[in-house]
C-alpha angles and dihedrals in degrees: 000000000000118000113245130213139183128243116205129189132170129190138170108240121207095232142061118279093254091055094047091045092052091053087065092058099044111092094202092051093045090053089059101051113010101084116068108242135281083036116077136200109241094181134013128191122188125174100184102210134086106280091021121130129254120192136170122191103203129197098217112183092322097316128096118244119188118210113189138172149137132251113253097176136010115181109165122245101002113043145031124175126178141158120251129205122175124204089208097060122106086248105034090189092062114114126208131179129237119201119188121188128190121202128177110254125180121323110338095340136115133214101219118193126190121195117182110190133187093031116162104254093235091064097044097104093047092051096043089053093038095055090047089054092047090053091051090049091050090052089052091047093051092047089054095053118105 
């Protein structure tokens, strides 16, 4: 059995919790900021209800990686939780869990926390760095919104 680990990232987002939360459920928005560059999301599916599917088709250095999961909790505007399987992992049937929380912070800002549990230990560094990059891209995306 592979050892599992947890990646954790926090960032202050330049928008209210409801706005940041909604970005996570909008497929067009997710396609812009979810995949750490230079990767890019070529297709995004989001069924925003408990039991609904989430899927990212990712162009990763010329190859296609499929990330798929299912929503476990949706509590607007404070919590999202979903499973995460990655076709590129040593065991592509392994399932991890992503929990994203949104807390008011300052005037019109949000403290967003991502905790990705049950990650295979050999991918920890990639996911720790990847989630940090995703957060930075979401900040840029939010700053560019009208």
